[in-house]
Coordinates of C-alpha atoms and ligand atoms in Angstrom, one line a residue:
M1188 CA 16.9 5.6 2.0
S1189 CA 19.5 3.4 3.5
D1190 CA 20.8 0.5 1.7
M1191 CA 18.7 -2.8 2.2
R1192 CA 21.1 -5.1 4.4
L1193 CA 20.2 -8.3 3.2
I1194 CA 21.0 -11.9 4.4
V1195 CA 21.4 -14.6 1.9
A1196 CA 19.9 -18.3 3.2
G1197 CA 21.6 -21.1 1.5
A1198 CA 24.8 -18.9 0.7
G1199 CA 26.9 -22.1 -0.4
G1200 CA 24.3 -23.3 -2.8
R1201 CA 23.3 -22.8 -6.5
M1202 CA 20.7 -19.9 -5.8
G1203 CA 22.9 -18.6 -2.9
R1204 CA 25.9 -17.8 -4.9
A1205 CA 23.8 -16.5 -7.8
L1206 CA 22.2 -13.9 -5.1
I1207 CA 25.4 -13.0 -3.5
R1208 CA 26.9 -11.8 -6.8
A1209 CA 23.4 -10.0 -7.7
I1210 CA 23.3 -8.1 -4.4
T1211 CA 27.0 -7.2 -4.5
E1212 CA 26.3 -5.5 -8.1
T1213 CA 23.2 -3.7 -7.1
P1214 CA 22.9 -0.5 -5.7
G1215 CA 20.8 -0.1 -3.1
A1216 CA 21.4 -3.5 -1.4
V1217 CA 24.2 -5.1 0.6
V1218 CA 25.1 -8.5 2.0
A1219 CA 24.7 -8.5 5.6
G1220 CA 25.2 -12.3 6.5
A1221 CA 25.5 -15.6 4.8
L1222 CA 23.0 -18.5 6.4
E1223 CA 24.2 -21.8 5.9
A1224 CA 23.3 -25.3 7.6
P1225 CA 24.5 -26.3 10.7
T1226 CA 26.1 -29.5 9.1
S1227 CA 27.6 -27.5 6.1
P1228 CA 31.4 -28.0 5.5
L1229 CA 31.2 -24.4 4.0
L1230 CA 30.7 -22.9 7.2
G1231 CA 33.2 -20.0 8.0
Q1232 CA 34.2 -19.5 4.4
D1233 CA 34.0 -16.0 2.7
A1234 CA 30.4 -15.5 1.0
G1235 CA 32.3 -13.4 -1.8
T1236 CA 35.0 -16.0 -2.4
L1237 CA 32.5 -18.6 -2.8
A1238 CA 30.6 -16.6 -5.5
G1239 CA 33.7 -16.3 -7.2
L1240 CA 34.0 -12.6 -6.3
P1241 CA 36.6 -11.0 -4.4
P1242 CA 36.5 -11.6 -0.5
S1243 CA 33.7 -10.0 1.1
G1244 CA 34.3 -10.3 4.8
V1245 CA 31.1 -12.3 4.9
K1246 CA 31.6 -15.4 6.6
L1247 CA 29.0 -18.4 6.3
S1248 CA 27.4 -19.2 9.5
P1249 CA 24.4 -21.4 10.8
D1250 CA 23.0 -18.7 13.5
L1251 CA 19.9 -16.3 11.8
W1252 CA 19.2 -14.8 15.2
A1253 CA 22.4 -13.4 15.7
L1254 CA 22.8 -12.5 11.7
S1255 CA 19.2 -11.0 12.0
A1256 CA 20.3 -8.3 14.5
E1257 CA 21.8 -6.3 12.0
A1258 CA 19.4 -6.8 8.6
D1259 CA 16.4 -5.8 6.9
G1260 CA 15.6 -8.9 5.0
I1261 CA 16.4 -12.5 4.4
V1262 CA 16.7 -14.0 0.4
D1263 CA 16.0 -17.7 1.2
F1264 CA 16.5 -20.4 -1.7
T1265 CA 17.3 -23.5 0.6
V1266 CA 15.2 -26.6 1.7
P1267 CA 11.7 -26.4 3.0
E1268 CA 12.6 -27.5 6.7
A1269 CA 15.5 -24.4 6.8
T1270 CA 12.8 -22.1 5.3
I1271 CA 10.2 -23.0 8.1
A1272 CA 12.8 -22.6 10.6
N1273 CA 13.7 -19.2 9.0
V1274 CA 9.9 -17.9 9.0
A1275 CA 9.4 -17.8 12.5
I1276 CA 12.7 -15.6 13.1
A1277 CA 12.2 -13.4 10.3
A1278 CA 8.8 -12.4 11.3
Q1279 CA 10.1 -11.8 15.0
R1280 CA 12.9 -9.8 13.7
G1281 CA 10.9 -7.8 11.6
L1282 CA 12.6 -8.6 8.1
V1283 CA 11.4 -9.0 4.9
H1284 CA 11.5 -12.6 3.7
V1285 CA 11.7 -13.4 0.1
I1286 CA 11.2 -17.2 -0.2
G1287 CA 12.1 -19.3 -3.4
T1288 CA 12.3 -22.5 -1.8
T1289 CA 10.2 -24.9 -3.5
G1290 CA 8.9 -28.6 -2.4
L1291 CA 6.7 -26.8 0.3
T1292 CA 4.1 -28.7 1.5
A1293 CA 0.5 -27.5 2.2
S1294 CA 1.4 -27.4 6.0
D1295 CA 4.6 -25.4 5.0
E1296 CA 2.3 -22.9 3.3
A1297 CA -0.2 -22.8 5.9
V1298 CA 2.9 -21.8 8.6
I1299 CA 4.1 -19.1 6.1
K1300 CA 0.7 -17.6 5.8
S1301 CA 0.2 -17.6 9.4
V1302 CA 2.9 -15.0 10.0
T1303 CA 1.9 -12.6 7.4
S1304 CA -0.4 -10.8 9.4
R1305 CA 2.5 -9.6 11.1
A1306 CA 5.2 -10.0 8.7
I1307 CA 6.2 -9.0 4.9
V1308 CA 6.8 -12.2 2.9
V1309 CA 7.0 -12.5 -0.9
K1310 CA 7.1 -16.3 -2.0
S1311 CA 7.1 -17.5 -5.6
G1312 CA 7.9 -20.9 -7.0
N1313 CA 9.7 -18.6 -9.8
M1314 CA 11.4 -15.4 -9.4
S1315 CA 12.2 -14.6 -13.3
L1316 CA 10.1 -11.9 -15.3
G1317 CA 9.6 -14.2 -18.0
V1318 CA 8.1 -16.9 -16.3
N1319 CA 5.5 -14.4 -14.4
L1320 CA 4.7 -13.2 -17.7
L1321 CA 4.0 -16.9 -19.2
A1322 CA 1.8 -17.3 -16.1
A1323 CA -0.3 -14.1 -16.8
L1324 CA -0.4 -15.3 -20.8
V1325 CA -1.3 -19.0 -19.5
K1326 CA -3.9 -18.0 -17.2
R1327 CA -5.4 -15.7 -20.2
V1328 CA -5.4 -18.5 -22.6
A1329 CA -6.9 -20.6 -20.3
R1330 CA -9.7 -18.4 -19.8
S1331 CA -10.4 -18.6 -24.0
L1332 CA -10.6 -22.2 -24.2
D1333 CA -12.9 -24.8 -23.1
A1334 CA -12.4 -28.2 -21.3
G1335 CA -12.0 -29.4 -25.0
F1336 CA -8.5 -28.3 -24.7
D1337 CA -6.4 -30.3 -22.4
I1338 CA -3.7 -28.8 -20.5
E1339 CA -0.5 -30.4 -19.9
I1340 CA 2.9 -29.0 -18.3
V1341 CA 6.2 -30.2 -18.9
E1342 CA 9.1 -29.3 -17.1
M1343 CA 13.1 -30.2 -17.4
H1344 CA 15.9 -29.6 -14.8
H1345 CA 19.4 -30.5 -14.1
K1346 CA 19.9 -33.4 -12.3
A1347 CA 20.5 -32.4 -8.9
K1348 CA 17.0 -30.8 -8.4
V1349 CA 15.1 -32.9 -5.7
D1350 CA 11.3 -31.9 -6.3
A1351 CA 8.8 -32.4 -8.7
P1352 CA 6.8 -31.2 -10.2
S1353 CA 8.9 -28.0 -10.1
G1354 CA 7.4 -24.9 -8.4
T1355 CA 7.4 -23.1 -11.5
A1356 CA 5.0 -25.8 -13.0
L1357 CA 2.7 -25.7 -10.2
L1358 CA 2.5 -22.0 -10.4
L1359 CA 1.8 -22.2 -14.1
G1360 CA -0.6 -24.9 -13.4
E1361 CA -2.3 -22.6 -10.6
A1362 CA -2.5 -19.7 -13.3
A1363 CA -4.2 -22.4 -15.8
A1364 CA -6.7 -23.4 -13.2
A1365 CA -7.4 -19.7 -12.3
G1366 CA -7.9 -18.9 -16.1
R1367 CA -10.2 -22.0 -16.4
G1368 CA -12.1 -21.2 -13.0
I1369 CA -11.2 -24.3 -11.3
E1370 CA -9.1 -25.5 -8.1
L1371 CA -5.7 -27.0 -9.0
A1372 CA -5.6 -29.4 -6.0
T1373 CA -8.8 -31.3 -7.3
H1374 CA -8.1 -31.1 -11.0
S1375 CA -4.4 -32.3 -11.2
A1376 CA -2.9 -35.6 -12.7
R1377 CA 0.7 -35.9 -11.5
G1378 CA 2.8 -38.8 -12.0
R1379 CA 1.4 -41.1 -14.5
D1380 CA 2.8 -44.6 -14.8
G1381 CA 0.9 -47.8 -16.0
V1382 CA -2.3 -48.6 -17.1
T1383 CA -3.9 -45.0 -15.6
G1384 CA -7.3 -45.0 -18.2
A1385 CA -8.1 -42.4 -20.1
R1386 CA -7.2 -38.6 -19.5
K1387 CA -9.9 -37.2 -17.4
S1388 CA -11.2 -34.4 -19.0
G1389 CA -10.4 -30.9 -16.9
D1390 CA -7.6 -32.4 -15.4
I1391 CA -4.2 -30.3 -15.7
G1392 CA -1.6 -33.0 -16.3
F1393 CA 2.2 -32.3 -15.1
A1394 CA 5.5 -34.5 -16.3
S1395 CA 8.9 -34.0 -15.1
L1396 CA 12.3 -34.6 -16.7
R1397 CA 15.6 -34.6 -14.9
G1398 CA 19.0 -34.4 -16.6
G1399 CA 22.4 -32.5 -17.2
T1400 CA 22.7 -28.8 -16.2
V1401 CA 19.2 -27.6 -17.4
T1402 CA 18.4 -24.5 -15.5
G1403 CA 14.8 -24.6 -16.0
D1404 CA 12.7 -25.2 -18.9
H1405 CA 8.5 -25.1 -18.8
T1406 CA 6.3 -25.7 -21.5
V1407 CA 2.6 -25.4 -21.0
I1408 CA 0.8 -27.1 -23.8
F1409 CA -3.0 -26.5 -24.7
A1410 CA -4.1 -29.6 -26.8
G1411 CA -7.1 -29.6 -28.6
P1412 CA -9.0 -31.5 -31.5
Y1413 CA -6.5 -31.1 -34.4
E1414 CA -4.5 -28.2 -33.3
R1415 CA -2.0 -27.5 -30.0
I1416 CA -1.0 -24.1 -28.5
E1417 CA 2.3 -24.4 -26.6
L1418 CA 3.8 -21.6 -24.6
T1419 CA 7.3 -22.3 -23.5
H1420 CA 9.7 -20.5 -21.1
K1421 CA 13.5 -21.6 -20.9
A1422 CA 15.9 -20.2 -18.3
E1423 CA 19.5 -19.6 -19.5
D1424 CA 20.8 -18.5 -16.3
R1425 CA 20.4 -18.7 -12.6
M1426 CA 21.1 -14.7 -12.3
I1427 CA 17.5 -14.5 -13.6
F1428 CA 16.1 -15.8 -10.5
A1429 CA 18.5 -13.7 -8.2
H1430 CA 17.7 -10.3 -9.6
G1431 CA 14.0 -11.2 -9.3
A1432 CA 14.4 -12.1 -5.7
L1433 CA 16.2 -9.0 -5.1
K1434 CA 13.8 -7.1 -6.7
A1435 CA 11.2 -8.4 -4.5
A1436 CA 13.2 -7.5 -1.4
L1437 CA 13.7 -3.8 -2.5
W1438 CA 10.1 -3.7 -3.4
A1439 CA 8.5 -5.3 -0.2
R1440 CA 10.6 -3.0 1.9
D1441 CA 7.7 -0.3 1.4
Q1442 CA 4.9 -2.9 1.7
G1443 CA 2.5 -3.4 4.8
P1444 CA 2.4 -7.1 6.3
G1445 CA 1.1 -9.6 3.9
L1446 CA 1.9 -12.7 1.7
Y1447 CA 2.8 -11.1 -1.8
S1448 CA 3.7 -13.0 -5.2
M1449 CA 6.0 -12.2 -7.9
A1450 CA 3.1 -10.8 -9.8
D1451 CA 2.5 -8.2 -7.1
V1452 CA 6.2 -7.6 -7.2
L1453 CA 5.9 -7.1 -11.3
G1454 CA 2.4 -5.6 -11.1
L1455 CA 0.8 -8.3 -13.2
S1456 CA -1.5 -9.4 -10.8
D1457 CA -4.6 -7.9 -12.6
I1458 CA -3.7 -9.8 -15.8
Ligands
LIG696 N1 11.9 -19.5 -6.8 C1 13.0 -19.5 -7.6 O1 12.9 -18.4 -8.8 C2 13.6 -20.5 -7.7 C3 13.7 -21.6 -6.9 N2 14.9 -22.3 -6.5 C4 14.9 -23.0 -5.6 O2 15.4 -22.6 -4.4 C5 16.0 -24.0 -3.8 C6 17.2 -24.0 -3.7 O3 17.9 -24.4 -5.0 P1 19.5 -24.6 -5.6 O4 20.2 -23.5 -4.8 O5 19.4 -24.8 -6.8 O6 19.7 -26.0 -4.1 P2 21.3 -26.1 -3.6 O7 21.2 -27.3 -2.8 O8 22.5 -25.7 -4.3 O9 21.2 -25.0 -2.2 C7 20.5 -25.1 -1.1 C8 21.5 -24.5 0.2 O10 20.4 -24.4 1.3 C9 21.2 -25.3 2.1 N3 20.6 -25.5 3.5 C10 20.2 -26.5 3.9 N4 19.6 -26.3 5.2 C11 19.8 -25.4 5.4 C12 19.9 -24.6 6.7 N5 18.9 -24.9 7.7 N6 20.0 -23.3 6.7 C13 20.7 -22.6 5.7 N7 20.7 -23.3 4.6 C14 20.6 -24.3 4.3 C15 22.0 -26.0 1.5 O11 23.5 -26.6 2.2 P3 23.6 -28.2 2.2 O12 23.9 -28.6 0.8 O13 24.9 -28.2 3.1 O14 22.6 -28.8 2.8 C16 22.6 -25.7 0.2 O15 23.8 -24.8 0.2 C17 15.3 -25.2 -4.5 O16 14.0 -25.5 -3.6 C18 14.8 -24.8 -5.8 O17 13.9 -25.3 -6.3 C19 16.0 -22.4 -7.6 C20 15.9 -21.8 -8.4 C21 15.1 -20.7 -8.5
LIG697 O1 15.3 -26.2 -8.7 C1 16.0 -25.4 -9.6 O2 17.1 -25.2 -10.2 C2 14.6 -24.5 -10.1 N1 13.8 -24.5 -9.0 C3 12.7 -23.5 -9.5 C4 11.2 -24.7 -9.4 O3 11.3 -25.7 -8.8 O4 10.5 -24.4 -10.5 C5 12.7 -22.4 -10.4 C6 13.7 -23.0 -11.5 O5 13.1 -23.5 -12.5 C7 14.7 -23.6 -11.1

């Protein structure tokens, strides 16, 4: 099969630069385009050079329609507004769309879902192997423990992160809720402050810390009477997300239309 031609959306960002490096070092994939915001001062710069590599000849462009004429997929770690704009073009052009962007609203999620009867989308709040294994473990542990064990999810990220709770924390919350057989939407406690009253039994709590250069730490705490289980993942380098996203793109190329998760890509869906 020919190399998969990938567009990196948000190519000047932290994840975009990691993706350019990951694609460059992976056989079977090539950088076919580098998309950036129309207002970005980086437009016209070389994607390879920005990623700390030799010049690639691929310049940052704001025009996905033009870039996508010669591409098979788009790997998108940007901002919700950009991702939603990209969804329509990717679907129209028949591109595999790998979405890592977090902070998506329920209506954004609905827009993404709406194209998946005809388009291939892989979306996950965390593309790393470790976090997706952690999610499977969390689901399993939650299934074994009753509501006497309170579930709390703590995450810490670098000071530039703009959304909270993190996409990963929400993914882990969904896993815990699935294990317990409840809906996260109606059993979640976010942003406690002031006189909140006692903890509501059955809720899944979230707490977000921001500071420094932390790549991404997540702990799921099962706090029961006189004992506590804590499951933790610590990301040490963004390349784990980039390699996961690339694996997703190459995997998705052989799938039919649909909305897939990293659990599907990694074969963890049945845990
Ligand atoms: N699922 C996962 O595994 C992971 C998800 N993420 C998520 O990925 C997203 C990006 O993270 P990160 O790289 O750290 O953030 P950055 O802010 O470093 O990068 C985002 C990039 O997207 C660009 N951008 C904004 N608007 C557009 C547009 N319309 N078209 C193209 N590009 C655009 C930004 O440009 P400008 O700065 O000029 O606005 C910026 O370069 C976040 O939502 C984050 O939570 C991060 C890591 C792992
Ligand atoms: O913004 C980040 O940096 C990260 N975002 C993702 C999230 O919201 O969980 C994944 C990772 O933790 C890094």
